[in-house]
């Protein structure tokens, strides 16, 4: 779906003519007051069920969607650079959802991945995009990306991201970033070549904290391809946009490409508790698909208590976000799972099993990850946890929500008491042979043990 110029100009014009609002007022009055009012109007307060982390109530999902539509219409998106609010009518949001694709493809030839709108318990396998844009050192970028691209469970590639460029510190918004976007494309192509998967679809650009990474790599000779890849538009929390994101949107339009719209809502932040974050995530998703004409993406919850989303409250919120969007739209939603434990730990795999299982049965079309060790440490990402998460994600397609909830209740006690003090684990060179791209015996043994545990819990892995 190429971007419509009239809708693009409408967004840009409203970013310069909409109602004025200062960010402080937005965060402390507009967001919390509107969300609280709509939670009350739709009787959604105190509906979180930690004892059932995967929602089983269709009516509850529908009420959250209706409340989110009201919230999206009442709030809109705040442009941080102009401090103007980009507002949309209910009819405009619905038209945008109707115009979004229910199916699309990324990649070329045999590596083309099919994204399709999924319903609850849908047997159609979701798409696994890996890894998240976790920072790595330049010398390890290709080995890590190659090891992940070799995995048959991986359908598209996003990260990792570069920490330096040719030995110099990479500074956001500087000319270094413009060069880094193209360098990431070059290194990714080399990794795909070595893995024998040159046609794989790419999410552009992991190394792009501002718009310069996209401007320096997308649609230019030798860079990311508009006919094969998709541009990441990651928007600030809660329900905001910026010139940086809008520059990326305009570059995508100029190149004839398609967009991914993503954001977070914080449990314990301006939106409030898990119910408020759920409502904010759904409303933000409706606005992302309207403002950015997105083909893929969504907003997802993140629990500030332990800086992740694999605990019970966040899993409940995650299930409702994707169930509400699955039941009430035909869009191809994408989530991000935020694990907190690092590679070579059982906890990372337990978090992955619960989160990926939940997303599959709740109707997500795709997921991007893993975020090993919360993405906090350089080189803390390996192919083995990526493989495990992809296996669970795809093998649980078609499972019932009730069955998935029972399995989640068996696995959560194995790690939830350690959320907030999660083990850091080991870096890629500490748990992989960098030359052969094989895991150490220790990391392989941990993987095998947890795999046996989740099979006994009811996840039918090979």
mmCIF file of C-alpha atoms in Angstrom, residues 199-454:
data_model
loop_
_atom_site.group_PDB
_atom_site.id
_atom_site.type_symbol
_atom_site.label_atom_id
_atom_site.label_comp_id
_atom_site.label_asym_id
_atom_site.label_seq_id
_atom_site.Cartn_x
_atom_site.Cartn_y
_atom_site.Cartn_z
ATOM 1 C CA UNK A 199 15.866 -11.794 -0.317
ATOM 2 C CA UNK A 200 14.774 -11.462 3.319
ATOM 3 C CA UNK A 201 12.601 -8.396 4.097
ATOM 4 C CA UNK A 202 14.165 -5.740 6.338
ATOM 5 C CA UNK A 203 12.851 -3.223 8.875
ATOM 6 C CA UNK A 204 14.636 0.076 8.267
ATOM 7 C CA UNK A 205 16.550 1.342 10.121
ATOM 8 C CA UNK A 206 17.634 -0.013 13.480
ATOM 9 C CA UNK A 207 20.488 2.476 13.779
ATOM 10 C CA UNK A 208 18.294 5.551 13.399
ATOM 11 C CA UNK A 209 17.567 7.308 16.698
ATOM 12 C CA UNK A 210 16.501 10.319 14.575
ATOM 13 C CA UNK A 211 15.498 10.579 10.916
ATOM 14 C CA UNK A 212 19.065 10.793 9.580
ATOM 15 C CA UNK A 213 19.598 7.036 9.646
ATOM 16 C CA UNK A 214 16.603 6.579 7.328
ATOM 17 C CA UNK A 215 17.538 9.497 5.067
ATOM 18 C CA UNK A 216 21.034 8.042 4.706
ATOM 19 C CA UNK A 217 19.963 4.529 3.784
ATOM 20 C CA UNK A 218 16.390 4.093 2.563
ATOM 21 C CA UNK A 219 15.717 4.357 -1.146
ATOM 22 C CA UNK A 220 19.311 5.328 -2.030
ATOM 23 C CA UNK A 221 21.644 3.265 -4.267
ATOM 24 C CA UNK A 222 22.812 0.207 -2.333
ATOM 25 C CA UNK A 223 20.541 0.969 0.597
ATOM 26 C CA UNK A 224 17.237 -0.428 1.841
ATOM 27 C CA UNK A 225 14.768 -1.155 -0.964
ATOM 28 C CA UNK A 226 11.286 0.480 -0.907
ATOM 29 C CA UNK A 227 9.838 -2.425 -2.916
ATOM 30 C CA UNK A 228 11.168 -5.020 -0.432
ATOM 31 C CA UNK A 229 11.583 -3.368 3.008
ATOM 32 C CA UNK A 230 9.476 -1.357 5.487
ATOM 33 C CA UNK A 231 10.325 1.866 7.366
ATOM 34 C CA UNK A 232 10.151 1.979 11.171
ATOM 35 C CA UNK A 233 8.199 4.969 12.538
ATOM 36 C CA UNK A 234 8.624 4.728 16.320
ATOM 37 C CA UNK A 235 6.604 7.420 18.020
ATOM 38 C CA UNK A 236 7.157 8.955 21.507
ATOM 39 C CA UNK A 237 5.014 7.935 24.516
ATOM 40 C CA UNK A 238 2.070 8.748 25.090
ATOM 41 C CA UNK A 239 0.405 9.449 21.735
ATOM 42 C CA UNK A 240 2.969 11.946 20.421
ATOM 43 C CA UNK A 241 4.811 12.501 17.165
ATOM 44 C CA UNK A 242 7.707 14.696 16.068
ATOM 45 C CA UNK A 243 9.443 16.174 13.042
ATOM 46 C CA UNK A 244 11.909 13.255 13.220
ATOM 47 C CA UNK A 245 9.125 10.722 12.708
ATOM 48 C CA UNK A 246 7.371 12.886 10.102
ATOM 49 C CA UNK A 247 10.636 13.234 8.153
ATOM 50 C CA UNK A 248 10.782 9.425 7.956
ATOM 51 C CA UNK A 249 7.146 9.358 6.840
ATOM 52 C CA UNK A 250 7.887 11.871 4.055
ATOM 53 C CA UNK A 251 10.994 9.948 2.935
ATOM 54 C CA UNK A 252 8.868 6.802 2.698
ATOM 55 C CA UNK A 253 6.330 8.675 0.565
ATOM 56 C CA UNK A 254 9.069 10.055 -1.695
ATOM 57 C CA UNK A 255 10.448 6.541 -2.249
ATOM 58 C CA UNK A 256 7.083 4.809 -2.767
ATOM 59 C CA UNK A 257 7.460 2.563 0.302
ATOM 60 C CA UNK A 258 5.355 1.388 3.240
ATOM 61 C CA UNK A 259 5.491 2.119 6.969
ATOM 62 C CA UNK A 260 5.513 0.412 10.363
ATOM 63 C CA UNK A 261 3.981 2.441 13.237
ATOM 64 C CA UNK A 262 5.086 1.534 16.764
ATOM 65 C CA UNK A 263 4.961 2.927 20.294
ATOM 66 C CA UNK A 264 4.645 1.980 23.982
ATOM 67 C CA UNK A 265 2.383 2.790 26.896
ATOM 68 C CA UNK A 266 3.826 2.655 30.394
ATOM 69 C CA UNK A 267 2.052 0.785 33.193
ATOM 70 C CA UNK A 268 2.665 3.150 36.080
ATOM 71 C CA UNK A 269 3.133 6.139 33.771
ATOM 72 C CA UNK A 270 0.834 8.938 32.599
ATOM 73 C CA UNK A 271 -1.832 6.445 31.411
ATOM 74 C CA UNK A 272 -2.083 4.905 34.895
ATOM 75 C CA UNK A 273 -2.296 1.200 35.743
ATOM 76 C CA UNK A 274 -2.680 -1.810 33.431
ATOM 77 C CA UNK A 275 -6.213 -0.818 32.390
ATOM 78 C CA UNK A 276 -5.086 2.711 31.433
ATOM 79 C CA UNK A 277 -2.051 1.440 29.550
ATOM 80 C CA UNK A 278 -4.232 -1.054 27.678
ATOM 81 C CA UNK A 279 -6.621 1.702 26.637
ATOM 82 C CA UNK A 280 -3.747 4.003 25.646
ATOM 83 C CA UNK A 281 -2.085 1.265 23.547
ATOM 84 C CA UNK A 282 -5.229 0.564 21.535
ATOM 85 C CA UNK A 283 -5.994 4.273 21.023
ATOM 86 C CA UNK A 284 -2.402 4.962 19.990
ATOM 87 C CA UNK A 285 -2.511 2.085 17.490
ATOM 88 C CA UNK A 286 -5.603 3.577 15.847
ATOM 89 C CA UNK A 287 -3.784 6.921 15.555
ATOM 90 C CA UNK A 288 -0.583 5.347 14.160
ATOM 91 C CA UNK A 289 -2.486 3.624 11.372
ATOM 92 C CA UNK A 290 -4.329 6.894 10.640
ATOM 93 C CA UNK A 291 -1.429 9.356 10.757
ATOM 94 C CA UNK A 292 1.288 7.131 9.259
ATOM 95 C CA UNK A 293 -0.867 5.010 6.905
ATOM 96 C CA UNK A 294 0.844 2.034 8.534
ATOM 97 C CA UNK A 295 0.802 -1.457 7.054
ATOM 98 C CA UNK A 296 2.145 -3.079 10.235
ATOM 99 C CA UNK A 297 2.721 -2.183 13.894
ATOM 100 C CA UNK A 298 0.912 -1.334 17.137
ATOM 101 C CA UNK A 299 1.470 0.154 20.570
ATOM 102 C CA UNK A 300 2.242 -2.274 23.405
ATOM 103 C CA UNK A 301 2.404 -2.094 27.242
ATOM 104 C CA UNK A 302 5.585 -1.873 29.309
ATOM 105 C CA UNK A 303 5.644 -2.212 33.085
ATOM 106 C CA UNK A 304 7.837 0.439 34.687
ATOM 107 C CA UNK A 305 8.004 -1.576 37.905
ATOM 108 C CA UNK A 306 10.548 -3.966 36.384
ATOM 109 C CA UNK A 307 11.126 -2.391 32.917
ATOM 110 C CA UNK A 308 9.637 -5.207 30.856
ATOM 111 C CA UNK A 309 6.328 -6.765 29.848
ATOM 112 C CA UNK A 310 6.506 -10.447 30.792
ATOM 113 C CA UNK A 311 4.813 -10.142 34.228
ATOM 114 C CA UNK A 312 1.151 -10.870 34.864
ATOM 115 C CA UNK A 313 -0.211 -7.304 34.597
ATOM 116 C CA UNK A 314 1.618 -6.557 31.367
ATOM 117 C CA UNK A 315 0.699 -9.944 29.884
ATOM 118 C CA UNK A 316 -2.961 -9.306 30.681
ATOM 119 C CA UNK A 317 -2.710 -5.874 29.043
ATOM 120 C CA UNK A 318 -0.846 -7.332 26.057
ATOM 121 C CA UNK A 319 -3.556 -9.947 25.512
ATOM 122 C CA UNK A 320 -6.339 -7.354 25.604
ATOM 123 C CA UNK A 321 -4.571 -4.942 23.237
ATOM 124 C CA UNK A 322 -4.178 -7.576 20.533
ATOM 125 C CA UNK A 323 -7.531 -9.252 21.124
ATOM 126 C CA UNK A 324 -9.351 -5.893 20.879
ATOM 127 C CA UNK A 325 -7.541 -5.025 17.635
ATOM 128 C CA UNK A 326 -8.044 -8.536 16.218
ATOM 129 C CA UNK A 327 -11.790 -8.549 16.871
ATOM 130 C CA UNK A 328 -12.522 -5.007 15.685
ATOM 131 C CA UNK A 329 -10.159 -4.356 12.759
ATOM 132 C CA UNK A 330 -8.551 -6.253 9.880
ATOM 133 C CA UNK A 331 -5.062 -4.739 10.356
ATOM 134 C CA UNK A 332 -1.773 -6.695 10.584
ATOM 135 C CA UNK A 333 -0.655 -5.934 14.136
ATOM 136 C CA UNK A 334 2.895 -6.336 15.411
ATOM 137 C CA UNK A 335 4.123 -6.480 18.997
ATOM 138 C CA UNK A 336 7.417 -6.279 20.829
ATOM 139 C CA UNK A 337 8.103 -8.582 23.774
ATOM 140 C CA UNK A 338 10.414 -7.037 26.345
ATOM 141 C CA UNK A 339 12.262 -9.764 28.228
ATOM 142 C CA UNK A 340 14.403 -8.694 31.174
ATOM 143 C CA UNK A 341 16.842 -11.611 31.639
ATOM 144 C CA UNK A 342 19.945 -12.065 29.502
ATOM 145 C CA UNK A 343 21.296 -14.860 27.266
ATOM 146 C CA UNK A 344 22.373 -18.157 28.849
ATOM 147 C CA UNK A 345 19.685 -17.953 31.544
ATOM 148 C CA UNK A 346 16.538 -20.031 31.972
ATOM 149 C CA UNK A 347 14.553 -16.917 32.884
ATOM 150 C CA UNK A 348 14.974 -15.383 29.411
ATOM 151 C CA UNK A 349 13.435 -18.501 27.851
ATOM 152 C CA UNK A 350 10.580 -18.665 30.391
ATOM 153 C CA UNK A 351 9.716 -15.002 29.680
ATOM 154 C CA UNK A 352 9.815 -15.702 25.953
ATOM 155 C CA UNK A 353 7.574 -18.772 26.223
ATOM 156 C CA UNK A 354 4.793 -16.957 28.095
ATOM 157 C CA UNK A 355 4.912 -13.788 26.008
ATOM 158 C CA UNK A 356 5.125 -15.416 22.592
ATOM 159 C CA UNK A 357 2.398 -17.899 23.470
ATOM 160 C CA UNK A 358 0.126 -15.036 24.541
ATOM 161 C CA UNK A 359 0.716 -12.994 21.392
ATOM 162 C CA UNK A 360 0.038 -15.964 19.108
ATOM 163 C CA UNK A 361 -3.328 -16.898 20.619
ATOM 164 C CA UNK A 362 -4.387 -13.246 21.035
ATOM 165 C CA UNK A 363 -4.217 -12.586 17.275
ATOM 166 C CA UNK A 364 -0.927 -10.720 16.677
ATOM 167 C CA UNK A 365 0.163 -10.966 13.034
ATOM 168 C CA UNK A 366 3.851 -10.591 13.858
ATOM 169 C CA UNK A 367 6.326 -9.873 16.644
ATOM 170 C CA UNK A 368 9.776 -8.274 16.771
ATOM 171 C CA UNK A 369 12.349 -9.487 19.246
ATOM 172 C CA UNK A 370 13.841 -10.738 21.409
ATOM 173 C CA UNK A 371 14.934 -7.892 23.685
ATOM 174 C CA UNK A 372 17.378 -9.991 25.677
ATOM 175 C CA UNK A 373 18.474 -8.434 28.995
ATOM 176 C CA UNK A 374 15.988 -5.620 28.312
ATOM 177 C CA UNK A 375 18.263 -4.374 25.526
ATOM 178 C CA UNK A 376 20.441 -2.672 28.128
ATOM 179 C CA UNK A 377 23.828 -4.185 27.369
ATOM 180 C CA UNK A 378 26.056 -4.199 24.285
ATOM 181 C CA UNK A 379 26.360 -7.606 22.531
ATOM 182 C CA UNK A 380 23.747 -9.270 24.807
ATOM 183 C CA UNK A 381 21.814 -11.026 22.044
ATOM 184 C CA UNK A 382 22.347 -14.499 20.550
ATOM 185 C CA UNK A 383 20.674 -16.699 17.925
ATOM 186 C CA UNK A 384 19.621 -19.415 20.413
ATOM 187 C CA UNK A 385 17.035 -17.394 22.395
ATOM 188 C CA UNK A 386 15.853 -15.999 19.049
ATOM 189 C CA UNK A 387 15.271 -19.544 17.824
ATOM 190 C CA UNK A 388 13.419 -20.551 21.006
ATOM 191 C CA UNK A 389 11.072 -17.531 20.881
ATOM 192 C CA UNK A 390 10.339 -18.165 17.199
ATOM 193 C CA UNK A 391 9.606 -21.834 17.835
ATOM 194 C CA UNK A 392 7.050 -21.031 20.535
ATOM 195 C CA UNK A 393 5.531 -18.197 18.462
ATOM 196 C CA UNK A 394 4.856 -20.383 15.443
ATOM 197 C CA UNK A 395 4.143 -23.735 17.106
ATOM 198 C CA UNK A 396 1.338 -22.333 19.269
ATOM 199 C CA UNK A 397 -0.701 -21.024 16.311
ATOM 200 C CA UNK A 398 -4.165 -22.567 16.584
ATOM 201 C CA UNK A 399 -3.999 -23.156 20.358
ATOM 202 C CA UNK A 400 -7.039 -22.020 22.388
ATOM 203 C CA UNK A 401 -6.773 -19.040 24.733
ATOM 204 C CA UNK A 402 -7.941 -21.182 27.643
ATOM 205 C CA UNK A 403 -5.180 -23.728 27.027
ATOM 206 C CA UNK A 404 -2.607 -20.970 26.632
ATOM 207 C CA UNK A 405 -3.720 -19.362 29.878
ATOM 208 C CA UNK A 406 -3.300 -22.688 31.707
ATOM 209 C CA UNK A 407 0.245 -23.045 30.335
ATOM 210 C CA UNK A 408 1.130 -19.454 31.243
ATOM 211 C CA UNK A 409 -0.010 -20.120 34.819
ATOM 212 C CA UNK A 410 2.425 -23.065 35.002
ATOM 213 C CA UNK A 411 5.396 -21.068 33.662
ATOM 214 C CA UNK A 412 4.953 -17.670 35.348
ATOM 215 C CA UNK A 413 5.863 -18.936 38.857
ATOM 216 C CA UNK A 414 9.214 -20.099 37.456
ATOM 217 C CA UNK A 415 10.423 -16.502 36.967
ATOM 218 C CA UNK A 416 8.026 -13.781 38.132
ATOM 219 C CA UNK A 417 9.590 -13.395 41.591
ATOM 220 C CA UNK A 418 12.869 -12.415 39.859
ATOM 221 C CA UNK A 419 11.375 -9.605 37.741
ATOM 222 C CA UNK A 420 13.162 -6.433 38.780
ATOM 223 C CA UNK A 421 16.338 -8.362 39.681
ATOM 224 C CA UNK A 422 16.686 -10.395 36.494
ATOM 225 C CA UNK A 423 20.033 -12.077 35.765
ATOM 226 C CA UNK A 424 22.191 -10.240 33.243
ATOM 227 C CA UNK A 425 23.356 -13.479 31.625
ATOM 228 C CA UNK A 426 26.242 -13.577 29.191
ATOM 229 C CA UNK A 427 27.237 -11.703 26.054
ATOM 230 C CA UNK A 428 27.381 -13.213 22.561
ATOM 231 C CA UNK A 429 31.133 -13.971 22.609
ATOM 232 C CA UNK A 430 30.763 -15.495 26.092
ATOM 233 C CA UNK A 431 28.131 -18.026 25.028
ATOM 234 C CA UNK A 432 28.874 -18.540 21.314
ATOM 235 C CA UNK A 433 31.831 -19.522 19.191
ATOM 236 C CA UNK A 434 32.087 -16.406 17.033
ATOM 237 C CA UNK A 435 33.721 -18.295 14.129
ATOM 238 C CA UNK A 436 31.508 -21.387 13.938
ATOM 239 C CA UNK A 437 28.370 -19.586 15.231
ATOM 240 C CA UNK A 438 27.622 -22.495 17.556
ATOM 241 C CA UNK A 439 26.452 -22.028 21.171
ATOM 242 C CA UNK A 440 28.541 -23.167 24.096
ATOM 243 C CA UNK A 441 27.644 -26.460 25.745
ATOM 244 C CA UNK A 442 26.314 -24.515 28.739
ATOM 245 C CA UNK A 443 23.896 -22.371 26.715
ATOM 246 C CA UNK A 444 22.762 -25.389 24.634
ATOM 247 C CA UNK A 445 22.102 -27.380 27.818
ATOM 248 C CA UNK A 446 19.986 -24.581 29.286
ATOM 249 C CA UNK A 447 18.019 -24.337 26.030
ATOM 250 C CA UNK A 448 17.396 -28.116 25.968
ATOM 251 C CA UNK A 449 16.287 -28.197 29.611
ATOM 252 C CA UNK A 450 13.804 -25.339 29.217
ATOM 253 C CA UNK A 451 12.528 -26.769 25.954
ATOM 254 C CA UNK A 452 11.737 -30.017 27.754
ATOM 255 C CA UNK A 453 9.993 -28.053 30.524
ATOM 256 C CA UNK A 454 7.720 -26.094 28.162
#
